[in-house]
PDB file of C-alpha atoms in Angstrom:
ATOM      1  CA  UNK M   1      40.578-142.862  19.361  1.00  0.00           C
ATOM      2  CA  UNK M   2      40.350-141.266  16.221  1.00  0.00           C
ATOM      3  CA  UNK M   3      40.198-143.468  13.144  1.00  0.00           C
ATOM      4  CA  UNK M   4      39.453-143.754   9.491  1.00  0.00           C
ATOM      5  CA  UNK M   5      37.923-147.044   8.131  1.00  0.00           C
ATOM      6  CA  UNK M   6      37.730-147.794   4.514  1.00  0.00           C
ATOM      7  CA  UNK M   7      35.555-151.188   4.681  1.00  0.00           C
ATOM      8  CA  UNK M   8      36.254-152.386   1.116  1.00  0.00           C
ATOM      9  CA  UNK M   9      39.824-153.751   0.697  1.00  0.00           C
ATOM     10  CA  UNK M  10      39.459-154.578  -2.974  1.00  0.00           C
ATOM     11  CA  UNK M  11      36.840-153.673  -5.435  1.00  0.00           C
ATOM     12  CA  UNK M  12      36.411-154.532  -8.952  1.00  0.00           C
ATOM     13  CA  UNK M  13      34.454-152.647 -11.492  1.00  0.00           C
ATOM     14  CA  UNK M  14      33.918-152.762 -15.530  1.00  0.00           C
ATOM     15  CA  UNK M  15      35.138-150.249 -17.572  1.00  0.00           C
ATOM     16  CA  UNK M  16      32.409-147.565 -17.971  1.00  0.00           C
ATOM     17  CA  UNK M  17      30.857-148.703 -14.664  1.00  0.00           C
ATOM     18  CA  UNK M  18      30.006-146.145 -11.843  1.00  0.00           C
ATOM     19  CA  UNK M  19      32.383-146.284  -8.705  1.00  0.00           C
ATOM     20  CA  UNK M  20      31.866-145.617  -4.982  1.00  0.00           C
ATOM     21  CA  UNK M  21      34.544-145.957  -2.574  1.00  0.00           C
ATOM     22  CA  UNK M  22      33.646-145.742   0.994  1.00  0.00           C
ATOM     23  CA  UNK M  23      35.389-143.891   4.012  1.00  0.00           C
ATOM     24  CA  UNK M  24      34.101-143.381   7.533  1.00  0.00           C
ATOM     25  CA  UNK M  25      35.887-141.446  10.169  1.00  0.00           C
ATOM     26  CA  UNK M  26      35.649-141.300  14.060  1.00  0.00           C
ATOM     27  CA  UNK M  27      36.415-138.077  15.255  1.00  0.00           C
ATOM     28  CA  UNK M  28      34.372-135.508  17.826  1.00  0.00           C
ATOM     29  CA  UNK M  29      34.517-132.666  15.177  1.00  0.00           C
ATOM     30  CA  UNK M  30      34.650-132.453  11.690  1.00  0.00           C
ATOM     31  CA  UNK M  31      38.071-132.826  10.475  1.00  0.00           C
ATOM     32  CA  UNK M  32      39.788-131.933   7.046  1.00  0.00           C
ATOM     33  CA  UNK M  33      39.261-134.651   4.781  1.00  0.00           C
ATOM     34  CA  UNK M  34      41.096-136.034   1.811  1.00  0.00           C
ATOM     35  CA  UNK M  35      41.135-138.516  -0.858  1.00  0.00           C
ATOM     36  CA  UNK M  36      44.527-139.807  -2.412  1.00  0.00           C
ATOM     37  CA  UNK M  37      45.348-142.091  -5.205  1.00  0.00           C
ATOM     38  CA  UNK M  38      48.561-144.388  -5.228  1.00  0.00           C
ATOM     39  CA  UNK M  39      49.798-145.971  -8.437  1.00  0.00           C
ATOM     40  CA  UNK M  40      52.113-148.807  -8.192  1.00  0.00           C
ATOM     41  CA  UNK M  41      55.437-147.764  -7.395  1.00  0.00           C
ATOM     42  CA  UNK M  42      54.397-144.115  -6.754  1.00  0.00           C
ATOM     43  CA  UNK M  43      53.770-141.894  -4.161  1.00  0.00           C
ATOM     44  CA  UNK M  44      50.433-140.733  -3.204  1.00  0.00           C
ATOM     45  CA  UNK M  45      48.557-138.045  -5.437  1.00  0.00           C
ATOM     46  CA  UNK M  46      45.761-135.780  -4.145  1.00  0.00           C
ATOM     47  CA  UNK M  47      42.469-136.252  -5.759  1.00  0.00           C
ATOM     48  CA  UNK M  48      40.248-133.783  -3.860  1.00  0.00           C
ATOM     49  CA  UNK M  49      39.875-132.193  -0.224  1.00  0.00           C
ATOM     50  CA  UNK M  50      37.036-131.106   1.973  1.00  0.00           C
ATOM     51  CA  UNK M  51      37.776-128.136   4.415  1.00  0.00           C
ATOM     52  CA  UNK M  52      34.263-126.498   4.855  1.00  0.00           C
ATOM     53  CA  UNK M  53      31.593-125.358   2.735  1.00  0.00           C
ATOM     54  CA  UNK M  54      29.742-127.291   0.108  1.00  0.00           C
ATOM     55  CA  UNK M  55      29.552-130.910   1.162  1.00  0.00           C
ATOM     56  CA  UNK M  56      29.999-131.881  -2.623  1.00  0.00           C
ATOM     57  CA  UNK M  57      33.685-131.524  -3.587  1.00  0.00           C
ATOM     58  CA  UNK M  58      35.039-131.852  -6.926  1.00  0.00           C
ATOM     59  CA  UNK M  59      38.326-133.232  -7.555  1.00  0.00           C
ATOM     60  CA  UNK M  60      40.751-134.169 -10.522  1.00  0.00           C
ATOM     61  CA  UNK M  61      40.233-136.991 -12.905  1.00  0.00           C
ATOM     62  CA  UNK M  62      36.452-136.623 -12.936  1.00  0.00           C
ATOM     63  CA  UNK M  63      36.286-137.774  -9.152  1.00  0.00           C
ATOM     64  CA  UNK M  64      33.959-136.235  -6.554  1.00  0.00           C
ATOM     65  CA  UNK M  65      33.184-136.991  -3.031  1.00  0.00           C
ATOM     66  CA  UNK M  66      30.491-135.976  -0.921  1.00  0.00           C
ATOM     67  CA  UNK M  67      30.547-135.280   3.049  1.00  0.00           C
ATOM     68  CA  UNK M  68      28.100-136.428   5.388  1.00  0.00           C
ATOM     69  CA  UNK M  69      28.293-135.170   8.777  1.00  0.00           C
ATOM     70  CA  UNK M  70      25.473-137.221  10.083  1.00  0.00           C
ATOM     71  CA  UNK M  71      27.248-140.579   8.906  1.00  0.00           C
ATOM     72  CA  UNK M  72      30.700-139.337   9.516  1.00  0.00           C
ATOM     73  CA  UNK M  73      31.451-140.329   5.832  1.00  0.00           C
ATOM     74  CA  UNK M  74      33.268-139.010   2.815  1.00  0.00           C
ATOM     75  CA  UNK M  75      32.644-141.487   0.032  1.00  0.00           C
ATOM     76  CA  UNK M  76      34.425-141.054  -3.449  1.00  0.00           C
ATOM     77  CA  UNK M  77      32.554-141.514  -6.749  1.00  0.00           C
ATOM     78  CA  UNK M  78      33.183-141.413 -10.283  1.00  0.00           C
ATOM     79  CA  UNK M  79      30.413-141.871 -12.963  1.00  0.00           C
ATOM     80  CA  UNK M  80      32.354-143.821 -15.353  1.00  0.00           C
ATOM     81  CA  UNK M  81      35.498-145.737 -14.486  1.00  0.00           C
ATOM     82  CA  UNK M  82      38.465-145.882 -17.061  1.00  0.00           C
ATOM     83  CA  UNK M  83      41.210-148.566 -17.020  1.00  0.00           C
ATOM     84  CA  UNK M  84      43.650-146.054 -15.904  1.00  0.00           C
ATOM     85  CA  UNK M  85      42.084-145.550 -12.658  1.00  0.00           C
ATOM     86  CA  UNK M  86      43.212-148.969 -11.569  1.00  0.00           C
ATOM     87  CA  UNK M  87      45.231-148.159  -8.361  1.00  0.00           C
ATOM     88  CA  UNK M  88      44.980-148.039  -4.553  1.00  0.00           C
ATOM     89  CA  UNK M  89      42.883-145.140  -2.885  1.00  0.00           C
ATOM     90  CA  UNK M  90      43.329-143.693   0.473  1.00  0.00           C
ATOM     91  CA  UNK M  91      41.008-141.558   2.547  1.00  0.00           C
ATOM     92  CA  UNK M  92      42.698-139.353   5.061  1.00  0.00           C
ATOM     93  CA  UNK M  93      41.564-137.023   7.775  1.00  0.00           C
ATOM     94  CA  UNK M  94      43.512-133.976   9.235  1.00  0.00           C
ATOM     95  CA  UNK M  95      42.612-133.255  12.661  1.00  0.00           C
ATOM     96  CA  UNK M  96      43.915-131.563  15.783  1.00  0.00           C
ATOM     97  CA  UNK M  97      44.414-133.583  19.098  1.00  0.00           C
ATOM     98  CA  UNK M  98      46.339-132.624  22.200  1.00  0.00           C
ATOM     99  CA  UNK M  99      47.464-129.377  20.778  1.00  0.00           C
ATOM    100  CA  UNK M 100      49.001-130.796  17.457  1.00  0.00           C
ATOM    101  CA  UNK M 101      47.786-131.727  14.369  1.00  0.00           C
ATOM    102  CA  UNK M 102      48.026-134.993  12.294  1.00  0.00           C
ATOM    103  CA  UNK M 103      46.980-136.767   9.362  1.00  0.00           C
ATOM    104  CA  UNK M 104      45.198-140.324   9.809  1.00  0.00           C
ATOM    105  CA  UNK M 105      45.038-142.443   6.717  1.00  0.00           C
ATOM    106  CA  UNK M 106      42.617-145.430   5.886  1.00  0.00           C
ATOM    107  CA  UNK M 107      44.061-148.728   5.051  1.00  0.00           C
ATOM    108  CA  UNK M 108      43.147-148.133   1.358  1.00  0.00           C
ATOM    109  CA  UNK M 109      40.923-149.619  -1.272  1.00  0.00           C
ATOM    110  CA  UNK M 110      42.660-151.498  -3.997  1.00  0.00           C
ATOM    111  CA  UNK M 111      40.533-150.892  -7.500  1.00  0.00           C
ATOM    112  CA  UNK M 112      40.765-153.311 -10.486  1.00  0.00           C
ATOM    113  CA  UNK M 113      39.106-152.330 -13.521  1.00  0.00           C
ATOM    114  CA  UNK M 114      38.010-154.920 -16.114  1.00  0.00           C
ATOM    115  CA  UNK M 115      38.278-154.294 -19.925  1.00  0.00           C
TER     116      UNK M 115
ATOM    117  CA  UNK I   1      58.427-127.295 -11.123  1.00  0.00           C
ATOM    118  CA  UNK I   2      60.168-130.263  -9.864  1.00  0.00           C
ATOM    119  CA  UNK I   3      58.135-132.545  -7.621  1.00  0.00           C
ATOM    120  CA  UNK I   4      59.193-134.168  -4.203  1.00  0.00           C
ATOM    121  CA  UNK I   5      62.607-136.352  -4.801  1.00  0.00           C
ATOM    122  CA  UNK I   6      63.557-139.087  -2.455  1.00  0.00           C
ATOM    123  CA  UNK I   7      66.771-140.959  -2.494  1.00  0.00           C
ATOM    124  CA  UNK I   8      67.640-143.561  -2.653  1.00  0.00           C
ATOM    125  CA  UNK I   9      64.553-145.171  -4.135  1.00  0.00           C
ATOM    126  CA  UNK I  10      65.577-148.732  -3.026  1.00  0.00           C
ATOM    127  CA  UNK I  11      67.717-149.915  -0.221  1.00  0.00           C
ATOM    128  CA  UNK I  12      68.725-153.021   1.601  1.00  0.00           C
ATOM    129  CA  UNK I  13      69.944-153.225   5.017  1.00  0.00           C
ATOM    130  CA  UNK I  14      70.594-155.822   7.746  1.00  0.00           C
ATOM    131  CA  UNK I  15      69.195-156.047  11.237  1.00  0.00           C
ATOM    132  CA  UNK I  16      71.122-153.684  13.642  1.00  0.00           C
ATOM    133  CA  UNK I  17      72.484-151.323  10.905  1.00  0.00           C
ATOM    134  CA  UNK I  18      71.361-147.649  10.593  1.00  0.00           C
ATOM    135  CA  UNK I  19      70.023-146.024   7.582  1.00  0.00           C
ATOM    136  CA  UNK I  20      69.447-142.383   6.423  1.00  0.00           C
ATOM    137  CA  UNK I  21      66.893-141.324   3.930  1.00  0.00           C
ATOM    138  CA  UNK I  22      66.774-138.285   2.295  1.00  0.00           C
ATOM    139  CA  UNK I  23      63.920-135.960   0.857  1.00  0.00           C
ATOM    140  CA  UNK I  24      64.021-132.765  -1.075  1.00  0.00           C
ATOM    141  CA  UNK I  25      60.930-130.818  -1.107  1.00  0.00           C
ATOM    142  CA  UNK I  26      59.213-128.870  -4.087  1.00  0.00           C
ATOM    143  CA  UNK I  27      60.882-125.514  -4.288  1.00  0.00           C
ATOM    144  CA  UNK I  28      59.585-123.098  -1.696  1.00  0.00           C
ATOM    145  CA  UNK I  29      57.920-125.655   0.333  1.00  0.00           C
ATOM    146  CA  UNK I  30      59.028-125.300   4.005  1.00  0.00           C
ATOM    147  CA  UNK I  31      57.197-128.264   5.308  1.00  0.00           C
ATOM    148  CA  UNK I  32      58.257-131.894   5.072  1.00  0.00           C
ATOM    149  CA  UNK I  33      56.321-134.730   6.525  1.00  0.00           C
ATOM    150  CA  UNK I  34      57.306-138.439   6.910  1.00  0.00           C
ATOM    151  CA  UNK I  35      55.279-141.559   6.679  1.00  0.00           C
ATOM    152  CA  UNK I  36      55.735-145.398   6.881  1.00  0.00           C
ATOM    153  CA  UNK I  37      53.737-147.380   4.798  1.00  0.00           C
ATOM    154  CA  UNK I  38      53.458-151.055   5.357  1.00  0.00           C
ATOM    155  CA  UNK I  39      50.824-153.787   4.072  1.00  0.00           C
ATOM    156  CA  UNK I  40      49.785-154.555   7.505  1.00  0.00           C
ATOM    157  CA  UNK I  41      49.601-151.079   9.240  1.00  0.00           C
ATOM    158  CA  UNK I  42      49.051-148.961   6.351  1.00  0.00           C
ATOM    159  CA  UNK I  43      50.170-145.295   6.215  1.00  0.00           C
ATOM    160  CA  UNK I  44      51.444-143.896   9.418  1.00  0.00           C
ATOM    161  CA  UNK I  45      52.705-140.548  10.162  1.00  0.00           C
ATOM    162  CA  UNK I  46      56.218-140.358  11.531  1.00  0.00           C
ATOM    163  CA  UNK I  47      57.203-136.859  12.084  1.00  0.00           C
ATOM    164  CA  UNK I  48      56.776-133.081  10.385  1.00  0.00           C
ATOM    165  CA  UNK I  49      59.255-130.388  10.171  1.00  0.00           C
ATOM    166  CA  UNK I  50      58.747-126.791   9.211  1.00  0.00           C
ATOM    167  CA  UNK I  51      61.517-124.102   9.129  1.00  0.00           C
ATOM    168  CA  UNK I  52      64.043-126.671  10.481  1.00  0.00           C
ATOM    169  CA  UNK I  53      61.752-127.355  13.886  1.00  0.00           C
ATOM    170  CA  UNK I  54      59.922-130.458  14.329  1.00  0.00           C
ATOM    171  CA  UNK I  55      56.436-129.568  14.699  1.00  0.00           C
ATOM    172  CA  UNK I  56      54.406-132.941  15.085  1.00  0.00           C
ATOM    173  CA  UNK I  57      55.550-136.359  15.867  1.00  0.00           C
ATOM    174  CA  UNK I  58      53.841-139.977  15.469  1.00  0.00           C
ATOM    175  CA  UNK I  59      54.039-142.867  17.704  1.00  0.00           C
ATOM    176  CA  UNK I  60      57.238-144.519  16.738  1.00  0.00           C
ATOM    177  CA  UNK I  61      60.052-145.359  19.057  1.00  0.00           C
ATOM    178  CA  UNK I  62      63.185-143.014  19.344  1.00  0.00           C
ATOM    179  CA  UNK I  63      65.230-145.080  16.722  1.00  0.00           C
ATOM    180  CA  UNK I  64      63.407-142.979  14.343  1.00  0.00           C
ATOM    181  CA  UNK I  65      64.529-139.577  13.965  1.00  0.00           C
ATOM    182  CA  UNK I  66      64.807-136.846  11.487  1.00  0.00           C
ATOM    183  CA  UNK I  67      65.865-133.303  10.786  1.00  0.00           C
ATOM    184  CA  UNK I  68      65.384-130.728   8.298  1.00  0.00           C
ATOM    185  CA  UNK I  69      68.289-128.056   6.918  1.00  0.00           C
ATOM    186  CA  UNK I  70      67.986-124.701   5.982  1.00  0.00           C
ATOM    187  CA  UNK I  71      67.214-125.225   2.396  1.00  0.00           C
ATOM    188  CA  UNK I  72      64.088-127.303   3.513  1.00  0.00           C
ATOM    189  CA  UNK I  73      65.873-130.727   2.628  1.00  0.00           C
ATOM    190  CA  UNK I  74      65.077-133.376   5.240  1.00  0.00           C
ATOM    191  CA  UNK I  75      66.566-136.668   6.485  1.00  0.00           C
ATOM    192  CA  UNK I  76      65.075-139.388   8.284  1.00  0.00           C
ATOM    193  CA  UNK I  77      67.480-141.786  10.152  1.00  0.00           C
ATOM    194  CA  UNK I  78      66.483-145.150  11.558  1.00  0.00           C
ATOM    195  CA  UNK I  79      69.153-146.735  13.938  1.00  0.00           C
ATOM    196  CA  UNK I  80      69.476-150.356  15.105  1.00  0.00           C
ATOM    197  CA  UNK I  81      67.200-151.651  12.250  1.00  0.00           C
ATOM    198  CA  UNK I  82      64.582-154.297  12.835  1.00  0.00           C
ATOM    199  CA  UNK I  83      63.149-156.577  10.535  1.00  0.00           C
ATOM    200  CA  UNK I  84      59.611-154.810  11.032  1.00  0.00           C
ATOM    201  CA  UNK I  85      61.143-151.434   9.729  1.00  0.00           C
ATOM    202  CA  UNK I  86      60.952-153.022   6.288  1.00  0.00           C
ATOM    203  CA  UNK I  87      58.500-150.500   4.543  1.00  0.00           C
ATOM    204  CA  UNK I  88      57.936-147.741   1.876  1.00  0.00           C
ATOM    205  CA  UNK I  89      59.034-144.431   3.495  1.00  0.00           C
ATOM    206  CA  UNK I  90      57.319-141.635   2.051  1.00  0.00           C
ATOM    207  CA  UNK I  91      57.973-137.958   2.251  1.00  0.00           C
ATOM    208  CA  UNK I  92      55.434-135.426   1.536  1.00  0.00           C
ATOM    209  CA  UNK I  93      56.078-131.545   1.254  1.00  0.00           C
ATOM    210  CA  UNK I  94      53.793-128.444   1.489  1.00  0.00           C
ATOM    211  CA  UNK I  95      53.990-124.775   1.553  1.00  0.00           C
ATOM    212  CA  UNK I  96      52.562-124.252   5.111  1.00  0.00           C
ATOM    213  CA  UNK I  97      52.618-126.440   8.184  1.00  0.00           C
ATOM    214  CA  UNK I  98      49.934-129.032   8.655  1.00  0.00           C
ATOM    215  CA  UNK I  99      46.641-127.675  10.207  1.00  0.00           C
ATOM    216  CA  UNK I 100      46.384-124.653   8.016  1.00  0.00           C
ATOM    217  CA  UNK I 101      43.590-124.279   5.912  1.00  0.00           C
ATOM    218  CA  UNK I 102      44.348-125.147   2.315  1.00  0.00           C
ATOM    219  CA  UNK I 103      47.410-127.050   3.275  1.00  0.00           C
ATOM    220  CA  UNK I 104      48.121-129.597   0.664  1.00  0.00           C
ATOM    221  CA  UNK I 105      50.614-132.365   0.768  1.00  0.00           C
ATOM    222  CA  UNK I 106      52.609-133.380  -2.210  1.00  0.00           C
ATOM    223  CA  UNK I 107      54.092-136.844  -1.883  1.00  0.00           C
ATOM    224  CA  UNK I 108      57.566-138.145  -3.236  1.00  0.00           C
ATOM    225  CA  UNK I 109      57.532-141.508  -4.852  1.00  0.00           C
ATOM    226  CA  UNK I 110      59.155-143.106  -1.630  1.00  0.00           C
ATOM    227  CA  UNK I 111      62.078-145.212  -0.616  1.00  0.00           C
ATOM    228  CA  UNK I 112      61.701-148.949  -0.370  1.00  0.00           C
ATOM    229  CA  UNK I 113      63.613-150.087   2.546  1.00  0.00           C
ATOM    230  CA  UNK I 114      64.200-153.941   3.023  1.00  0.00           C
ATOM    231  CA  UNK I 115      65.852-155.219   6.252  1.00  0.00           C
ATOM    232  CA  UNK I 116      67.216-158.569   6.156  1.00  0.00           C
TER     233      UNK I 116
END
């Protein structure tokens, strides 16, 4: 069955430190890949997406993600974290199955930033 | 341009009741998708509507239904509420239906439903 795994439920980093959030997917082909951020009481905001082409994708707020086909991974990175980045981050895949298209979300990684 | 709006933002119901949630997409967007978000199950896809037609449906019981109007506004209905239906219900709109390249979903703030 198709699935998205975010192995880290919680991550704590110091402000200014680098960040990497992990995402692995299980699917026979290359899906569309997305990272979203959700602040408390808010909906999800798209950070970046990958459909094809260059495997290093730049997004908003200084985030980037790298697609690695061999590892079925799409990890999110940021070189220097700001306190305002504290939020929950969701990896998602878009894929076709049984003639329909659907999105599958990971369970999320909650990021805490220490001052 | 106004974002996706959802009403009401908070709702408290009792078991057995029914509820209707509303979603107004971004102007010009014709696709609306609904998701249920719970701490235990995360984000789960409910259904998608495009041009008043349901295009995709997730694995939810028939108590969950939806519809879309000609102005692209969408409603979601849950009948015979159960305690487990307590969740944040998110609506997302997009220009094109899911599966199209460059399809991007814009999410609303959600409706927090509590079932007592």
